[in-house]
Amino acid sequence: MPRTYHLDAPADAIGRALGADAQGDVWQGGTVVPTGYAPVVIGGKEGARLVPRQWGVPPPPRGEHVVTHVRNIGSPFWIGTLRHTEFRCLVPATHFAGSGKTWLAVPSMPIFAFAGIWRDSEVPSFAILTTEGRMPVGSESSSATMPVILHPRDYRAWLHQDWKQAQRLVAPFPAQLLRNLGG
């Protein structure tokens, strides 16, 4: 699971790549770290649009730290959010950190999207879904999990389909489609 990721593209390019209205977002690109702000794509009646959110949703009861990754999609804490399409989002990225000093990218998609959820509490925030890890050969990763990377054909489904259909998208991305950028 990424401890950090890069989104090295301006908001208008992100909007074009993910089929969203950039709505004047000022993102110019850079590194995203937990509790940092980054754009995400949310759906809605007026169409997909780019909005700024903080990476890390408030913790569950008795939790102490913001939650940057959703691992257990069957958890009662997450299932309500996942069942409501208005709380699912696309988290755009250009590459992400694996374990160690490994950076990974998707060569066929210069800008790709992680499956995410968002919440509007005191601070509008988001988290990235993870699944079992399948890292490419030659990566230094020993991670048991990796972010859920969506294929472009699945962006609309993640944002709009009923949870019974959308949950099939929570699956490992084919390792052969990832490229190890090194450290």
CSV table of C-alpha atoms in Angstrom, one decimal:
chain,number,residue,atom,x,y,z
A,1,MET,CA,0.0,0.0,0.0
A,2,PRO,CA,1.4,3.4,-0.9
A,3,ARG,CA,2.7,5.6,1.9
A,4,THR,CA,2.9,8.3,-0.7
A,5,TYR,CA,2.0,8.8,-4.3
A,6,HIS,CA,2.7,11.3,-7.1
A,7,LEU,CA,0.2,13.2,-9.2
A,8,ASP,CA,2.5,14.9,-11.6
A,9,ALA,CA,-0.1,16.5,-13.8
A,10,PRO,CA,-2.1,19.7,-13.7
A,11,ALA,CA,-5.8,19.7,-12.9
A,12,ASP,CA,-7.0,20.2,-16.5
A,13,ALA,CA,-5.0,17.1,-17.7
A,14,ILE,CA,-6.3,15.1,-14.8
A,15,GLY,CA,-9.9,16.1,-15.7
A,16,ARG,CA,-9.3,15.1,-19.4
A,17,ALA,CA,-7.8,11.7,-18.4
A,18,LEU,CA,-10.5,10.8,-16.0
A,19,GLY,CA,-13.5,12.3,-17.8
A,20,ALA,CA,-14.1,15.0,-15.1
A,21,ASP,CA,-14.7,18.7,-15.0
A,22,ALA,CA,-11.7,20.3,-13.4
A,23,GLN,CA,-13.9,23.2,-12.2
A,24,GLY,CA,-11.0,25.6,-11.9
A,25,ASP,CA,-9.0,23.3,-9.6
A,26,VAL,CA,-5.5,24.8,-9.1
A,27,TRP,CA,-3.6,21.5,-8.7
A,28,GLN,CA,-0.3,21.8,-10.5
A,29,GLY,CA,1.2,18.4,-9.7
A,30,GLY,CA,3.4,17.0,-7.0
A,31,THR,CA,3.8,14.5,-4.2
A,32,VAL,CA,0.8,13.5,-2.0
A,33,VAL,CA,1.4,12.4,1.6
A,34,PRO,CA,-1.0,11.4,4.4
A,35,THR,CA,-2.9,14.5,5.7
A,36,GLY,CA,-1.9,16.4,2.5
A,37,TYR,CA,-4.4,17.7,0.0
A,38,ALA,CA,-5.0,16.4,-3.5
A,39,PRO,CA,-7.7,16.3,-6.0
A,40,VAL,CA,-10.1,13.4,-6.3
A,41,VAL,CA,-12.9,12.8,-8.8
A,42,ILE,CA,-16.5,12.5,-7.4
A,43,GLY,CA,-19.6,11.6,-9.4
A,44,GLY,CA,-22.9,13.3,-9.2
A,45,LYS,CA,-26.1,14.3,-11.0
A,46,GLU,CA,-24.2,17.1,-12.8
A,47,GLY,CA,-21.3,14.7,-13.8
A,48,ALA,CA,-17.9,13.8,-12.6
A,49,ARG,CA,-15.9,16.7,-11.2
A,50,LEU,CA,-12.5,17.3,-9.6
A,51,VAL,CA,-12.6,18.4,-5.9
A,52,PRO,CA,-9.8,18.9,-3.3
A,53,ARG,CA,-9.7,16.5,-0.3
A,54,GLN,CA,-7.3,15.7,2.5
A,55,TRP,CA,-5.8,12.2,2.4
A,56,GLY,CA,-6.9,10.4,5.5
A,57,VAL,CA,-10.5,10.1,6.8
A,58,PRO,CA,-11.3,10.4,10.5
A,59,PRO,CA,-10.7,7.2,12.4
A,60,PRO,CA,-13.3,4.8,13.6
A,61,PRO,CA,-14.4,4.9,17.3
A,62,ARG,CA,-11.4,4.3,19.6
A,63,GLY,CA,-9.1,5.0,16.6
A,64,GLU,CA,-6.3,7.5,17.0
A,65,HIS,CA,-4.9,8.1,13.5
A,66,VAL,CA,-6.5,9.2,10.3
A,67,VAL,CA,-7.2,6.2,7.9
A,68,THR,CA,-5.5,6.5,4.6
A,69,HIS,CA,-6.3,3.0,3.3
A,70,VAL,CA,-9.4,0.8,3.4
A,71,ARG,CA,-8.4,-2.8,3.7
A,72,ASN,CA,-11.5,-4.6,5.0
A,73,ILE,CA,-14.4,-3.7,2.7
A,74,GLY,CA,-16.7,-6.0,4.7
A,75,SER,CA,-16.2,-3.9,7.9
A,76,PRO,CA,-19.3,-2.3,9.3
A,77,PHE,CA,-17.3,0.9,9.5
A,78,TRP,CA,-16.8,1.1,5.7
A,79,ILE,CA,-19.7,-0.9,4.2
A,80,GLY,CA,-22.2,2.0,4.5
A,81,THR,CA,-19.9,4.4,2.7
A,82,LEU,CA,-19.1,1.8,0.0
A,83,ARG,CA,-22.8,1.1,-0.6
A,84,HIS,CA,-23.6,4.7,-1.4
A,85,THR,CA,-22.2,5.7,-4.8
A,86,GLU,CA,-22.0,9.4,-3.8
A,87,PHE,CA,-19.2,8.5,-1.4
A,88,ARG,CA,-17.0,6.7,-3.9
A,89,CYS,CA,-14.3,8.6,-5.7
A,90,LEU,CA,-11.4,8.2,-8.1
A,91,VAL,CA,-8.0,9.1,-6.7
A,92,PRO,CA,-5.8,10.2,-9.6
A,93,ALA,CA,-2.1,9.3,-9.6
A,94,THR,CA,0.9,9.1,-11.9
A,95,HIS,CA,3.0,6.7,-9.8
A,96,PHE,CA,3.1,5.4,-6.3
A,97,ALA,CA,5.5,4.1,-3.7
A,98,GLY,CA,5.7,0.4,-3.1
A,99,SER,CA,7.8,-1.0,-0.3
A,100,GLY,CA,11.4,0.0,0.2
A,101,LYS,CA,12.4,2.5,-2.4
A,102,THR,CA,10.3,1.1,-5.3
A,103,TRP,CA,8.1,3.4,-7.3
A,104,LEU,CA,5.5,1.9,-9.6
A,105,ALA,CA,3.6,3.3,-12.6
A,106,VAL,CA,1.2,2.1,-15.2
A,107,PRO,CA,2.9,2.8,-18.6
A,108,SER,CA,-0.4,2.5,-20.6
A,109,MET,CA,-2.0,5.2,-18.4
A,110,PRO,CA,0.2,8.2,-17.7
A,111,ILE,CA,-2.6,9.3,-15.3
A,112,PHE,CA,-4.5,6.5,-13.6
A,113,ALA,CA,-7.0,6.2,-10.8
A,114,PHE,CA,-7.1,4.3,-7.5
A,115,ALA,CA,-10.5,3.3,-6.1
A,116,GLY,CA,-11.4,5.5,-3.2
A,117,ILE,CA,-14.0,6.7,-0.8
A,118,TRP,CA,-14.5,10.2,0.6
A,119,ARG,CA,-16.2,11.7,3.6
A,120,ASP,CA,-17.3,15.2,4.5
A,121,SER,CA,-16.7,15.6,8.2
A,122,GLU,CA,-14.8,18.5,9.8
A,123,VAL,CA,-12.4,18.2,6.9
A,124,PRO,CA,-13.4,16.8,3.5
A,125,SER,CA,-11.2,13.8,3.2
A,126,PHE,CA,-10.6,10.5,1.2
A,127,ALA,CA,-9.0,7.1,1.6
A,128,ILE,CA,-7.7,4.6,-1.0
A,129,LEU,CA,-9.0,1.0,-1.2
A,130,THR,CA,-6.4,-1.8,-1.0
A,131,THR,CA,-6.3,-5.4,-2.1
A,132,GLU,CA,-3.9,-8.3,-2.1
A,133,GLY,CA,-0.5,-7.3,-3.5
A,134,ARG,CA,0.8,-8.4,-6.9
A,135,MET,CA,3.9,-6.4,-7.5
A,136,PRO,CA,5.9,-6.7,-10.8
A,137,VAL,CA,9.0,-8.8,-11.1
A,138,GLY,CA,12.0,-6.9,-9.9
A,139,SER,CA,10.2,-4.7,-7.4
A,140,GLU,CA,11.6,-4.5,-3.9
A,141,SER,CA,8.1,-4.9,-2.5
A,142,SER,CA,7.2,-7.4,0.1
A,143,SER,CA,3.8,-5.7,0.7
A,144,ALA,CA,0.9,-8.0,1.2
A,145,THR,CA,-1.4,-5.2,-0.1
A,146,MET,CA,-1.5,-2.7,-2.9
A,147,PRO,CA,-3.9,0.0,-3.9
A,148,VAL,CA,-6.9,-0.9,-6.1
A,149,ILE,CA,-6.0,0.5,-9.5
A,150,LEU,CA,-9.0,0.8,-11.8
A,151,HIS,CA,-9.0,0.4,-15.6
A,152,PRO,CA,-10.4,3.4,-17.4
A,153,ARG,CA,-13.4,1.3,-18.6
A,154,ASP,CA,-14.3,0.9,-14.9
A,155,TYR,CA,-14.2,4.5,-13.7
A,156,ARG,CA,-17.9,5.1,-14.4
A,157,ALA,CA,-18.8,1.8,-12.8
A,158,TRP,CA,-16.9,2.6,-9.6
A,159,LEU,CA,-18.6,6.0,-9.3
A,160,HIS,CA,-22.2,4.9,-10.2
A,161,GLN,CA,-22.9,1.2,-10.0
A,162,ASP,CA,-24.6,-0.6,-7.2
A,163,TRP,CA,-22.2,-2.0,-4.7
A,164,LYS,CA,-23.0,-5.6,-5.7
A,165,GLN,CA,-21.5,-4.9,-9.1
A,166,ALA,CA,-18.9,-2.3,-8.1
A,167,GLN,CA,-17.2,-4.5,-5.5
A,168,ARG,CA,-16.0,-6.8,-8.2
A,169,LEU,CA,-13.6,-4.0,-9.1
A,170,VAL,CA,-11.8,-4.4,-5.8
A,171,ALA,CA,-9.2,-6.8,-7.2
A,172,PRO,CA,-5.4,-6.8,-7.8
A,173,PHE,CA,-4.2,-4.9,-10.9
A,174,PRO,CA,-2.3,-7.2,-13.3
A,175,ALA,CA,1.4,-7.0,-12.3
A,176,GLN,CA,2.5,-7.2,-15.9
A,177,LEU,CA,0.8,-3.9,-16.6
A,178,LEU,CA,2.9,-2.1,-13.9
A,179,ARG,CA,6.4,-0.8,-14.4
A,180,ASN,CA,9.0,-0.6,-11.7
A,181,LEU,CA,10.6,2.9,-11.8
A,182,GLY,CA,13.2,2.0,-9.3
A,183,GLY,CA,14.1,4.1,-6.3
